[in-house]
Amino acid sequence: MEQKKFDFNSFIGMLLLGGILLWWMNTQKPEETPETNTSTQTEQVSETTTPSEDNTSTVVLNDSLKQIALQNKLGAFSYGALNSKEGASIIENSLLKLTIDNKGGQITEALIKNFKTHDSLPLYLIKNKNASFNVNFGTNDNRILNTKDLLFTPVLTKNGDTQVLSMKLKVAEDKFLEYRYEIKKDDYRINFAIRSQGLSNVINASQQINLDWNLKAFSQEKSLKTENTMYSWFYYKAGSEVDYLSPGNSEVVNDVNWVSYKQHFFSSALLSETAFNNATLTSTDLVKDQKKDTIFTKAYELKAPLALKNGELNYNMQWFYGPTDYNLLKTYKGTDLDQTADLGWGIFGTLNRYVFYPVFNMLKGFIGNYGLIIILMTIVVRIIMSPVLYKSYLSSAKMKVIRPEMEEINKKYPGKENAMKRQQEIMAVQRKAGVSMMSGCIPALMQMPVFFALFKFFPTNIDFRQKSFLWANDLSSYDTIYKLPFDIPWYGNHVSLFPILASIAIFFYMRMNQSQQANMQAPPQEGMPDMSKMMKYMIYFSPIMMLFFFNNYASGLSLYYFISNLLTIAIMFVIKNFVIDEAKIHAKIEENKKRPEKKKSKFRERLDTAMKQAQEQQAAQQRGKNKK
């Protein structure tokens, strides 16, 4: 805590100063003159001389009192407080405009120039004191100081296209704590350094020096629920691993290279060449009701101790204020900041990085309409997946041909006691026909990674932000054709058209696909559920689920699924009517039956042996029941 001490030297100085002032005032009296001139001369003195004397004495006295008060409060750092003034400096380039206040030497406004909020306002990441940057330290005269409360002296210079702002917290002209900002042309990154000079005898090395950076993230996007719940996260890199902190949690982490406060499409990040140890990271959710407008979404905080080297501070860092753009962030080699773009984990992220982003970047190179880009991407994906769809239909046609034989087997081996034998015979028929029950699942399984990859791609790709197509004014958010006067649970208070179209397309796709799925299912057996009935329910349930789920999601994603299902229906129609010939398939199966069966694999032998043993055990149990 700050200690106030009686300064005897200051007291003696005040007495001497007061005596000098009294002597000076008494020796400046006007000389006596004849009575006729007295009144005039007195008036002149009262009008000119006397106020000057009073103001001078007051200013000197006030300055002295101010100096004493600052000396008591700030110790050695009172020098800078006396010689600095309140104010702010601006550094900017074509992308950023930063306002840095003399008080605290910190960024008080960060404007992203080429972007707007969803309601067309200037997009600020920092404004109206929503952020604070502070270094807390102790001094050798037992004071605890915070840089955010102290006045820095700014010096703005230019080095070519680079603007350099030096903010110095002075103890003397050659002794200071410096914040140094360097902003280059066309770059969202700002070089930042914290350095001290000549403070080894001023800063108390036995007390911990703490860096504290906190920020309340503004709500910038149309959908508060999507922005806050799904895409605003506290990312950090510790060692070689990039991780994130869930809201409502606080962790102490070592070897922290950078932290990034992500606000869906925009991020505020601090990178340090010297890693932070024992850093406390905190994320707090500030949204109490997703249905109400709010100013802030998350509160992020970093507390990290700083280490002295030879009694001085020397940290080289970088600020990043800008879009969370994967294409941009991956150019920052060695930082791994591109992982904050949230492309998905595992195979989903791999598909986005090495398939969908390259295709997207190629298409946007010569197409300016992002809705058309989505349609073309959909066509590319469907063409790639069409061989899988063909294999699925081929297996379906084979199953249709051998279905009468499987029904005969069901009649030949009725009852639960013949379940194993019945299954063995059915599998033998399928094997000879070259049909696998898994072939019906393969297309769906192969499309799942694509589904989840694109589920991340469209809502996180900043290129779709505020890009319009047809009635949708923002492909990264939901489209609205009608605003409801009430809120429907899980649906929302608006009607989006793209999810409706996608749901209709899914319905007709599933109707068309129903016969194929029926062919792929073996004839229903005793004691087993009839899957065909379940499929009939799914035809209606799936579109409704799609409608509710995607109503609040990115319209670009709904557009993709609408076009994708239309193309799938068209491909299925072509395959079914012009590619597959059931007569040829039947002839091929009959030919396969005449051929000697290939030698069984070891896995097949083990499976057949296991089924035979199970069948014998089942028969033994049945005979035991009959004897009773």
XYZ file of C-alpha atoms in Angstrom, residues 31 41 74 80 96 113 126 130 140 151 153 162 167 204 213 243 245 256 278 299 322 363 396 426 450 459 480 559:
28
model
C 7.130 55.417 -3.663
C -0.991 55.839 -9.126
C 4.478 8.491 -6.904
C 7.005 12.101 -15.432
C -6.449 -0.111 -38.613
C -11.527 0.166 -41.057
C -11.845 -1.427 -28.312
C -14.140 -1.945 -22.686
C 12.097 0.464 -3.701
C 0.875 9.713 -17.519
C 5.072 11.123 -22.619
C 6.086 2.515 -40.489
C 5.266 6.203 -24.813
C 11.607 -3.495 -6.463
C -4.914 -7.370 -20.060
C -6.143 -24.810 -26.944
C -10.836 -21.973 -22.564
C 2.009 -19.225 -23.006
C 2.050 -19.081 -14.359
C -15.142 -11.020 -20.724
C -8.394 -7.822 -37.084
C -13.588 -20.007 -57.368
C -29.482 -51.791 -54.087
C -28.995 -65.362 -46.379
C -18.282 -33.572 -45.539
C -20.433 -19.919 -40.576
C -35.362 -13.611 -42.872
C -28.245 -22.954 -49.527
